[in-house]
PDB file of C-alpha atoms in Angstrom:
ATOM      1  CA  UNK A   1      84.599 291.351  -9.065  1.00  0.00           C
ATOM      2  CA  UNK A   2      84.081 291.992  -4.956  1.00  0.00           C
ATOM      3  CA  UNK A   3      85.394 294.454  -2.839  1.00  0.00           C
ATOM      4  CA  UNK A   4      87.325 293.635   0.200  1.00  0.00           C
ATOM      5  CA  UNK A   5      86.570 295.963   3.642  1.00  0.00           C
ATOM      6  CA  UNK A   6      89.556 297.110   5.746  1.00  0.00           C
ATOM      7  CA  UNK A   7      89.288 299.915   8.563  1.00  0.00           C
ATOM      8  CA  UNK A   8      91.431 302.743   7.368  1.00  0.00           C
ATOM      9  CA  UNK A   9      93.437 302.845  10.429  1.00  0.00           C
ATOM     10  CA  UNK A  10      94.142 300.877  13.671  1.00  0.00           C
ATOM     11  CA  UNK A  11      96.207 302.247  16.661  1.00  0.00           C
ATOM     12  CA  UNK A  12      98.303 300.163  19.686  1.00  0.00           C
ATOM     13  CA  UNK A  13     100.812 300.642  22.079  1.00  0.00           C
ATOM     14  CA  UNK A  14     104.025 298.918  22.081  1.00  0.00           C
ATOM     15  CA  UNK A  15     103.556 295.447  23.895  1.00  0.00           C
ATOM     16  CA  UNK A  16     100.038 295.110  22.841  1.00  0.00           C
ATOM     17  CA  UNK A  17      97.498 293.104  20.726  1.00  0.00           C
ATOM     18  CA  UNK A  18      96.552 294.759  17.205  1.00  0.00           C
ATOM     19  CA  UNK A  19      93.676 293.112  14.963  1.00  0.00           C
ATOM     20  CA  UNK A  20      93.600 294.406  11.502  1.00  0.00           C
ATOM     21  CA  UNK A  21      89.986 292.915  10.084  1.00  0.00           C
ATOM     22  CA  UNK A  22      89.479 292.150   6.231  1.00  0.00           C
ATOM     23  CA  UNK A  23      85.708 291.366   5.387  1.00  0.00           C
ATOM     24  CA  UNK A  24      84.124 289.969   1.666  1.00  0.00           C
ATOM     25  CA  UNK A  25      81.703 287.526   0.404  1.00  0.00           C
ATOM     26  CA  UNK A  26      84.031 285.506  -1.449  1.00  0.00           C
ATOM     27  CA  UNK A  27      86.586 284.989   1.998  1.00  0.00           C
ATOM     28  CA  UNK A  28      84.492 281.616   3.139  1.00  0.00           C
ATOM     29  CA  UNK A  29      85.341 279.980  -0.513  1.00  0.00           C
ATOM     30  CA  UNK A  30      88.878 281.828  -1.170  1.00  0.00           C
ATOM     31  CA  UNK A  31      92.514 281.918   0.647  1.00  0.00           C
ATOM     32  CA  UNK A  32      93.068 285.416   1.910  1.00  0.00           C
ATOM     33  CA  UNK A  33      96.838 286.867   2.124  1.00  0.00           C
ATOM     34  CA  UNK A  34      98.231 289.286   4.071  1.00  0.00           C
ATOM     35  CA  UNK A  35     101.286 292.177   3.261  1.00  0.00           C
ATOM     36  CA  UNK A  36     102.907 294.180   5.041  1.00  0.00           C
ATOM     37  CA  UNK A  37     104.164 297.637   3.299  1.00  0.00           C
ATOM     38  CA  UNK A  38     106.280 300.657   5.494  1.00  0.00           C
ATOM     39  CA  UNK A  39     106.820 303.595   2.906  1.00  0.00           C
ATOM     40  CA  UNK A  40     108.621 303.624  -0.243  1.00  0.00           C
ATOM     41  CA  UNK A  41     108.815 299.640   0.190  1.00  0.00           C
ATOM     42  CA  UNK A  42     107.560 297.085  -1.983  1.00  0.00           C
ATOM     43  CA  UNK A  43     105.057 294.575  -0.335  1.00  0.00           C
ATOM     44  CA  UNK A  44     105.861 291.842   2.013  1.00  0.00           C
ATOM     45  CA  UNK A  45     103.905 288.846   2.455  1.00  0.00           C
ATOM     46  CA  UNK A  46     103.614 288.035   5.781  1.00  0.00           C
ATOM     47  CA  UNK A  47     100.129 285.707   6.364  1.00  0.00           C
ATOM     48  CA  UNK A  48      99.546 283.193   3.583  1.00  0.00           C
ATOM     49  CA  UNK A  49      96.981 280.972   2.961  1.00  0.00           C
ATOM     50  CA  UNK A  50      94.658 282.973   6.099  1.00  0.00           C
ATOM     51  CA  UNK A  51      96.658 281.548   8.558  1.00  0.00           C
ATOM     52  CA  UNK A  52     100.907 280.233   7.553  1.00  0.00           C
ATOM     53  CA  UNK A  53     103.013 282.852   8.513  1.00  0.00           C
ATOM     54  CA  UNK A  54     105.567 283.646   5.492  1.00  0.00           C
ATOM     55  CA  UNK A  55     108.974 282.631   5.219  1.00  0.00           C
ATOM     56  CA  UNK A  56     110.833 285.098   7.649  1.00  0.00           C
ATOM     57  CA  UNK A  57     107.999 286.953   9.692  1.00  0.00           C
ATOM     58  CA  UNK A  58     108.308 286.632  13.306  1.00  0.00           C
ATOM     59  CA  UNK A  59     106.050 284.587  15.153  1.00  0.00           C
ATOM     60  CA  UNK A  60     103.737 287.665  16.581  1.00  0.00           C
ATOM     61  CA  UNK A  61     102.044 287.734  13.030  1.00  0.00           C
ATOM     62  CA  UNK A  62      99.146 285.544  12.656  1.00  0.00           C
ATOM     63  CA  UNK A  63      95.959 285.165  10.854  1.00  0.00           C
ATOM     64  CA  UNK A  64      92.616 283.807  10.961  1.00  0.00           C
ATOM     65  CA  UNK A  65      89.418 283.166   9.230  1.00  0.00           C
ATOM     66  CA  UNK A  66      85.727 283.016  10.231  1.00  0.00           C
ATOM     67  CA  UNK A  67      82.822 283.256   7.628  1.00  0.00           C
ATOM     68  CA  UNK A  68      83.683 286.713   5.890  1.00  0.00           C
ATOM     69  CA  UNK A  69      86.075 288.115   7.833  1.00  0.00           C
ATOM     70  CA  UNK A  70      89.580 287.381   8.029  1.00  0.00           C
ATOM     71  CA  UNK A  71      92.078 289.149  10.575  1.00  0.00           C
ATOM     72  CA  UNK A  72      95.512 289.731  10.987  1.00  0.00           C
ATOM     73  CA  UNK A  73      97.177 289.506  14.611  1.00  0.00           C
ATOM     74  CA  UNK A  74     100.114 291.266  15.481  1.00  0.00           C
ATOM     75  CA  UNK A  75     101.136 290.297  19.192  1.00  0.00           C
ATOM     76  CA  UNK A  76     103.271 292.487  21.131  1.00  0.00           C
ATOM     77  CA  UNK A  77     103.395 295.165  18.701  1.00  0.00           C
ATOM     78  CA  UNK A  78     106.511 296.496  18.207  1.00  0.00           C
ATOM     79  CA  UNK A  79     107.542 299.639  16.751  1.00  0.00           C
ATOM     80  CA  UNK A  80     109.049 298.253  13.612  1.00  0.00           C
ATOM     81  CA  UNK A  81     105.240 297.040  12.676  1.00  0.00           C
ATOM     82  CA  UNK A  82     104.066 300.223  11.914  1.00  0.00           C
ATOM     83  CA  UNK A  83     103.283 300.056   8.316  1.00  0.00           C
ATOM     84  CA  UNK A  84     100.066 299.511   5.994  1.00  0.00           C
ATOM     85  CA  UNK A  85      98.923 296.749   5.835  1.00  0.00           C
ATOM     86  CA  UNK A  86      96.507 295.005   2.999  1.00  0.00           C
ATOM     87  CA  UNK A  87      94.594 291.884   2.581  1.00  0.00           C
ATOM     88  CA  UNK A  88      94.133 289.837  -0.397  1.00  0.00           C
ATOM     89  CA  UNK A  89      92.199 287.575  -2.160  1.00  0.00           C
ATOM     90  CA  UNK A  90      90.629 285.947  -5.293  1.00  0.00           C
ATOM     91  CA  UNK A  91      87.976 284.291  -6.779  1.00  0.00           C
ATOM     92  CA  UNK A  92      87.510 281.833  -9.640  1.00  0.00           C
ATOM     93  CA  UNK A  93      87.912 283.537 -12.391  1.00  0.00           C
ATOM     94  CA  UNK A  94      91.545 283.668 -11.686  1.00  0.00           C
ATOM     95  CA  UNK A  95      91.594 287.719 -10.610  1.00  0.00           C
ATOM     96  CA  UNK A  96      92.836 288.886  -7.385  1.00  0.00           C
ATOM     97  CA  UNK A  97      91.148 291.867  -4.968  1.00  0.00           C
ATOM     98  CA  UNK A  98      93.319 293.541  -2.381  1.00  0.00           C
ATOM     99  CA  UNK A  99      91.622 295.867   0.275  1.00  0.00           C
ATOM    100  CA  UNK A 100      91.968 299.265   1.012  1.00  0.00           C
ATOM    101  CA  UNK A 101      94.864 299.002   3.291  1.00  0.00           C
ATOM    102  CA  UNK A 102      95.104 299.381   7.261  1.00  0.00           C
ATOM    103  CA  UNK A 103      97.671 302.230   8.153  1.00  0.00           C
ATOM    104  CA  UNK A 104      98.999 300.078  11.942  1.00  0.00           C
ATOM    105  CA  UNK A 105     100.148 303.065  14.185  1.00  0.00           C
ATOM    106  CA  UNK A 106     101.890 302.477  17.110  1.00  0.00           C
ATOM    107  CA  UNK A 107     101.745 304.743  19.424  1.00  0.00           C
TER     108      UNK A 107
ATOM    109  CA  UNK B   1     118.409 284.669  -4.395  1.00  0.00           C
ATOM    110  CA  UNK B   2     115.521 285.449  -6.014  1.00  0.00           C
ATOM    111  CA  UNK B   3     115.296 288.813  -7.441  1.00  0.00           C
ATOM    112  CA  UNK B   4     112.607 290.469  -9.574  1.00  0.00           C
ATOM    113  CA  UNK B   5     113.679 294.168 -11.350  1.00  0.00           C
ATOM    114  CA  UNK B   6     111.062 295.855 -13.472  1.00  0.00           C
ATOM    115  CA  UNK B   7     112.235 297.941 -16.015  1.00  0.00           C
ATOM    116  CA  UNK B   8     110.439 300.385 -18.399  1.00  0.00           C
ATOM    117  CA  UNK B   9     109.036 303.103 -16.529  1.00  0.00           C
ATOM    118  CA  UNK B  10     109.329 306.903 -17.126  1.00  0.00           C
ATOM    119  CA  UNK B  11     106.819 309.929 -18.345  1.00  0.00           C
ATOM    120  CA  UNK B  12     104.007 309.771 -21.309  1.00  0.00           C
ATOM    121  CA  UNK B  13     101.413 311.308 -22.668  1.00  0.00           C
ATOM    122  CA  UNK B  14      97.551 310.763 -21.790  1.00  0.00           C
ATOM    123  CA  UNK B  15      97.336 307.821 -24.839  1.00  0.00           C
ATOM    124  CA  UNK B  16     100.746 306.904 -25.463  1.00  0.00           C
ATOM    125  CA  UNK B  17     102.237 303.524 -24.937  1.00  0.00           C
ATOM    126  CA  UNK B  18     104.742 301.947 -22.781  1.00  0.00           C
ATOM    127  CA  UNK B  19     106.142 298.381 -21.946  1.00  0.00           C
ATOM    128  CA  UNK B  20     107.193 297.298 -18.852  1.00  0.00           C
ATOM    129  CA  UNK B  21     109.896 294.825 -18.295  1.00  0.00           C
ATOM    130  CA  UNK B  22     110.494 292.336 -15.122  1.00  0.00           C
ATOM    131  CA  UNK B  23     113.972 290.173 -15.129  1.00  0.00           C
ATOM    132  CA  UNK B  24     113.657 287.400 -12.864  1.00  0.00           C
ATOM    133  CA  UNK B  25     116.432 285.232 -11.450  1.00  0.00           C
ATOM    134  CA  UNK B  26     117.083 282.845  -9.065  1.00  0.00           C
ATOM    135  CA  UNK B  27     114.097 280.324  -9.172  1.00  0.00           C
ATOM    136  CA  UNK B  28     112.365 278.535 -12.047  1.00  0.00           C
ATOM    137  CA  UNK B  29     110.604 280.769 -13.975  1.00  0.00           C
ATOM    138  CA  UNK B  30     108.953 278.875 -15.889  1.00  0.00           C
ATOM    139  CA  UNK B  31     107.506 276.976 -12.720  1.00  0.00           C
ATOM    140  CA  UNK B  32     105.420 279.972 -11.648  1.00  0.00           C
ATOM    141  CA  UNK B  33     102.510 282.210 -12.389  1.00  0.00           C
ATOM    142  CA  UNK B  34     103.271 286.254 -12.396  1.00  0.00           C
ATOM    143  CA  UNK B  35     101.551 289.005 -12.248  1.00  0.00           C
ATOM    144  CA  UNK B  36     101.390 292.286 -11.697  1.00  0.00           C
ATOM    145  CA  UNK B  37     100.341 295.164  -9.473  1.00  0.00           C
ATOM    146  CA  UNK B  38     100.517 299.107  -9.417  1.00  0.00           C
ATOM    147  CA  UNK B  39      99.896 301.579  -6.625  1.00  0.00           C
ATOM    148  CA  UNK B  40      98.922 304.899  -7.715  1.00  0.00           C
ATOM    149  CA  UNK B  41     100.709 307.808  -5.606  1.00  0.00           C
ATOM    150  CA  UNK B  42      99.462 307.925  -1.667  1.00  0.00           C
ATOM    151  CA  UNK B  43      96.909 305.111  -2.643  1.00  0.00           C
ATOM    152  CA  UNK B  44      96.376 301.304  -1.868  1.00  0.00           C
ATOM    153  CA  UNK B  45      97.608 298.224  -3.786  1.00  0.00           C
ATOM    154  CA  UNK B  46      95.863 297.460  -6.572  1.00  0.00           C
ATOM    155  CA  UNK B  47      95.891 293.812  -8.885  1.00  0.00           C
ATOM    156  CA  UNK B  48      96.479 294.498 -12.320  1.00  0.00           C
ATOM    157  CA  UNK B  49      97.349 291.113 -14.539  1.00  0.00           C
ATOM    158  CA  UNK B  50      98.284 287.509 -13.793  1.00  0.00           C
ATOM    159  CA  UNK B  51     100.147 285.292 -16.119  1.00  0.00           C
ATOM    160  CA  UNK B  52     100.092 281.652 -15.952  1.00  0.00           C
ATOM    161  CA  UNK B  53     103.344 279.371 -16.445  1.00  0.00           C
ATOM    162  CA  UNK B  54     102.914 278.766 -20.168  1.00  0.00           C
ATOM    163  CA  UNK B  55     100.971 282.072 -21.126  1.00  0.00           C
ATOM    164  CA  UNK B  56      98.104 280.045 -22.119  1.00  0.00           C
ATOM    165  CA  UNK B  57      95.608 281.478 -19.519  1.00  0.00           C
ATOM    166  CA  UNK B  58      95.740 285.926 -18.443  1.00  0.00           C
ATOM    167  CA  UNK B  59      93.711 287.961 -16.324  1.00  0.00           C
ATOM    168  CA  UNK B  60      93.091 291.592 -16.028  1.00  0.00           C
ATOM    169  CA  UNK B  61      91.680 293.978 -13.672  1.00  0.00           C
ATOM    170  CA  UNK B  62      88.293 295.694 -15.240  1.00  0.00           C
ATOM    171  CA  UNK B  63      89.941 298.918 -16.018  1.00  0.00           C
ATOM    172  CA  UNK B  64      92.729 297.919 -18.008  1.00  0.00           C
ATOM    173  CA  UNK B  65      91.067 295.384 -20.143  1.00  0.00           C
ATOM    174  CA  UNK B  66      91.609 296.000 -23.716  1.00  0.00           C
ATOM    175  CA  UNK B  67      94.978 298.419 -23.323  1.00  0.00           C
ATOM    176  CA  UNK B  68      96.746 296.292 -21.073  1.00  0.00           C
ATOM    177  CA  UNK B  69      98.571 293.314 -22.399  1.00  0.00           C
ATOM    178  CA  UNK B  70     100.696 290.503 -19.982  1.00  0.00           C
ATOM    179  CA  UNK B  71     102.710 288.693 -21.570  1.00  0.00           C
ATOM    180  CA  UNK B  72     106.035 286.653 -20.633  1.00  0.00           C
ATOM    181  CA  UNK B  73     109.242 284.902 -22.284  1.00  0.00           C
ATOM    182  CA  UNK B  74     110.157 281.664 -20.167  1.00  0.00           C
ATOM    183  CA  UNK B  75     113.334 281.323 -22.244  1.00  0.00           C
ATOM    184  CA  UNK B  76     114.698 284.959 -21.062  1.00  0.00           C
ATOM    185  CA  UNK B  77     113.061 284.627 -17.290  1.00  0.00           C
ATOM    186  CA  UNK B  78     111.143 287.739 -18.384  1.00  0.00           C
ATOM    187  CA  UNK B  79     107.792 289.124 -17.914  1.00  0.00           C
ATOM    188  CA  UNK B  80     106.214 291.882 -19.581  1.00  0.00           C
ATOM    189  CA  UNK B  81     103.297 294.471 -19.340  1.00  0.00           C
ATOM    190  CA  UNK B  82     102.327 296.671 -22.378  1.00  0.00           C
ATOM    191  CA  UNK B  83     100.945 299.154 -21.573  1.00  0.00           C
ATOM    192  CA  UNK B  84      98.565 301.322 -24.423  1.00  0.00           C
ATOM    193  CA  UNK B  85      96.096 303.982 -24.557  1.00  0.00           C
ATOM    194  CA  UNK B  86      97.472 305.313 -21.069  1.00  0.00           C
ATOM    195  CA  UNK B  87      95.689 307.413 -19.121  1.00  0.00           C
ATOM    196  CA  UNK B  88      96.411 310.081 -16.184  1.00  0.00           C
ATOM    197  CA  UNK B  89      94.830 307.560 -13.732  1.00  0.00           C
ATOM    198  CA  UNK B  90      97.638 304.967 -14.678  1.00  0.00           C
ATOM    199  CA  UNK B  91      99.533 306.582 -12.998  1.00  0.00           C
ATOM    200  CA  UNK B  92     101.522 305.011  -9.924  1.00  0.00           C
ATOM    201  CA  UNK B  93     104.531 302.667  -9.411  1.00  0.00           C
ATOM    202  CA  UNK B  94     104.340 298.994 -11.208  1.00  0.00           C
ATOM    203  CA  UNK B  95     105.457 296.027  -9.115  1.00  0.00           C
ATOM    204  CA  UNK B  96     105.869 292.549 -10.597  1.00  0.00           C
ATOM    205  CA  UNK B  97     105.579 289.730  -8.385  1.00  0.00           C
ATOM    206  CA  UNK B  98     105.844 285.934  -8.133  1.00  0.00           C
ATOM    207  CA  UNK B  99     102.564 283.970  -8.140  1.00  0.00           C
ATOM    208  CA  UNK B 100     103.148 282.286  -5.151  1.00  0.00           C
ATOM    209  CA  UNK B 101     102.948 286.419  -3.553  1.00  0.00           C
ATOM    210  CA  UNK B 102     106.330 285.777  -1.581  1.00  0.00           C
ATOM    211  CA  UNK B 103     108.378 287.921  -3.853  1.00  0.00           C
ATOM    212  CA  UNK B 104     108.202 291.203  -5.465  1.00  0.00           C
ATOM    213  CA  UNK B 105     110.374 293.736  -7.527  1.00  0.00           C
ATOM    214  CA  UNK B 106     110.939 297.038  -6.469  1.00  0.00           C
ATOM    215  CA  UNK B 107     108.649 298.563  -8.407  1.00  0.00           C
ATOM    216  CA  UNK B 108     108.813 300.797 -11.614  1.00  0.00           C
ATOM    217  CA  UNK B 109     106.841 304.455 -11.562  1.00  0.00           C
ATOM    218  CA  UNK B 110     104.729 305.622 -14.630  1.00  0.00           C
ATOM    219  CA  UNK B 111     104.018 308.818 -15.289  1.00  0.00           C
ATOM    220  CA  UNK B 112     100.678 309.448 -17.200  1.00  0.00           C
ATOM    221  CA  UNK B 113     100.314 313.519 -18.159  1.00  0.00           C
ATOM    222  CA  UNK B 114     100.872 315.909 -21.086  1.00  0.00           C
TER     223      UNK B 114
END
């Protein structure tokens, strides 16, 4: 299996740009998903496929891809998107990896 | 709607068994892979066990290999996770969850310690 690299925490004011990075080897050759989770919630997709925003999520979320890293874009951060969020992936012997999670705090 | 409710959860003993239970409703079940996923308390998400449509083809994280067994019915839109040889590290909440990632249950906690 691989591991997945998220930075523990990222911090924005309201109105603002956050980037939430998700680095592995595997990212160039497999789709990477994003969730968002606030606490005692189950997960919510919200980027899937690196890049289609999920049924429902507002148009600020977005995602990318380049080489190993992935990232998720939040535009004009709102309050409501403070939450932990964690990236995805797999590889081809059908098992999944998440990352270590990204607490988002806005300030 | 779609809904997902796991079922099965409680407090048991470092090695003792338990099976978890996911009802699913309002989509084909049949039609899509599951799987399932735990967070231990204050940690991250972590994969556990996929399930494809017809059962033919399962995959487990490393650490539960060999105590861990997925398994589904198609003709009772249920999915299941035995759980044996438990230990205190299994501990967290269980979440079941449609392959295609858009859905998930609520979650159902185990509790590993004597």
């Amino acid at each position: 299996s691989y591991e997945l690299t998220q930075p523990p925490s990222v911090s924005v004011s309201p109105g603002q740009t956050a980037g939430i990075t998700c680095s592995g080897d595997a990212l160039p050759k497999h789709y990477a998903f994003w969730y968002q989770q606030k606490p005692g919630q189950a997960p919510v997709l919200v980027i899937n496929k690196d890049s289609e925003r999920a049924s429902g999520i507002p148009e600020r979320f977005s995602g990318s891809s380049s080489g190993t890293t992935v990232t998720l874009t939040i535009s004009g951060v709102q309050a409501e998107d403070e939450a932990d969020y964690y990236c995805q992936s797999g590889d081809s012997s059908g098992t999944w990896v998440f990352g270590g999670g990204t607490k988002l705090t806005v300030l | 709607e779609v809904q997902l409710v796991e079922s099965g959860g409680g407090l048991v003993q470092p090695g003792g068994s338990l099976r978890l239970s996911c009802a699913a409703s309002g989509f084909t079940f049949n039609n899509y892979w599951m799987s399932w996923v735990r967070q231990a308390p204050g940690k991250g998400l972590e994969w556990v066990a996929n399930i494809k449509q017809d059962g033919s083809e399962k995959y487990y994280v490393d650490s539960v290999k060999g105590r861990f067994t997925i398994s589904r019915d198609n003709a009772k839109n249920s999915l299941f996770l035995q759980m044996n040889n438990l230990r205190a590290e299994d501990t967290a909440v269980y979440y079941c969850g449609r392959g295609t990632k858009d859905y998930w249950g609520q979650g159902t906690l185990v509790t590993v310690s004597s």
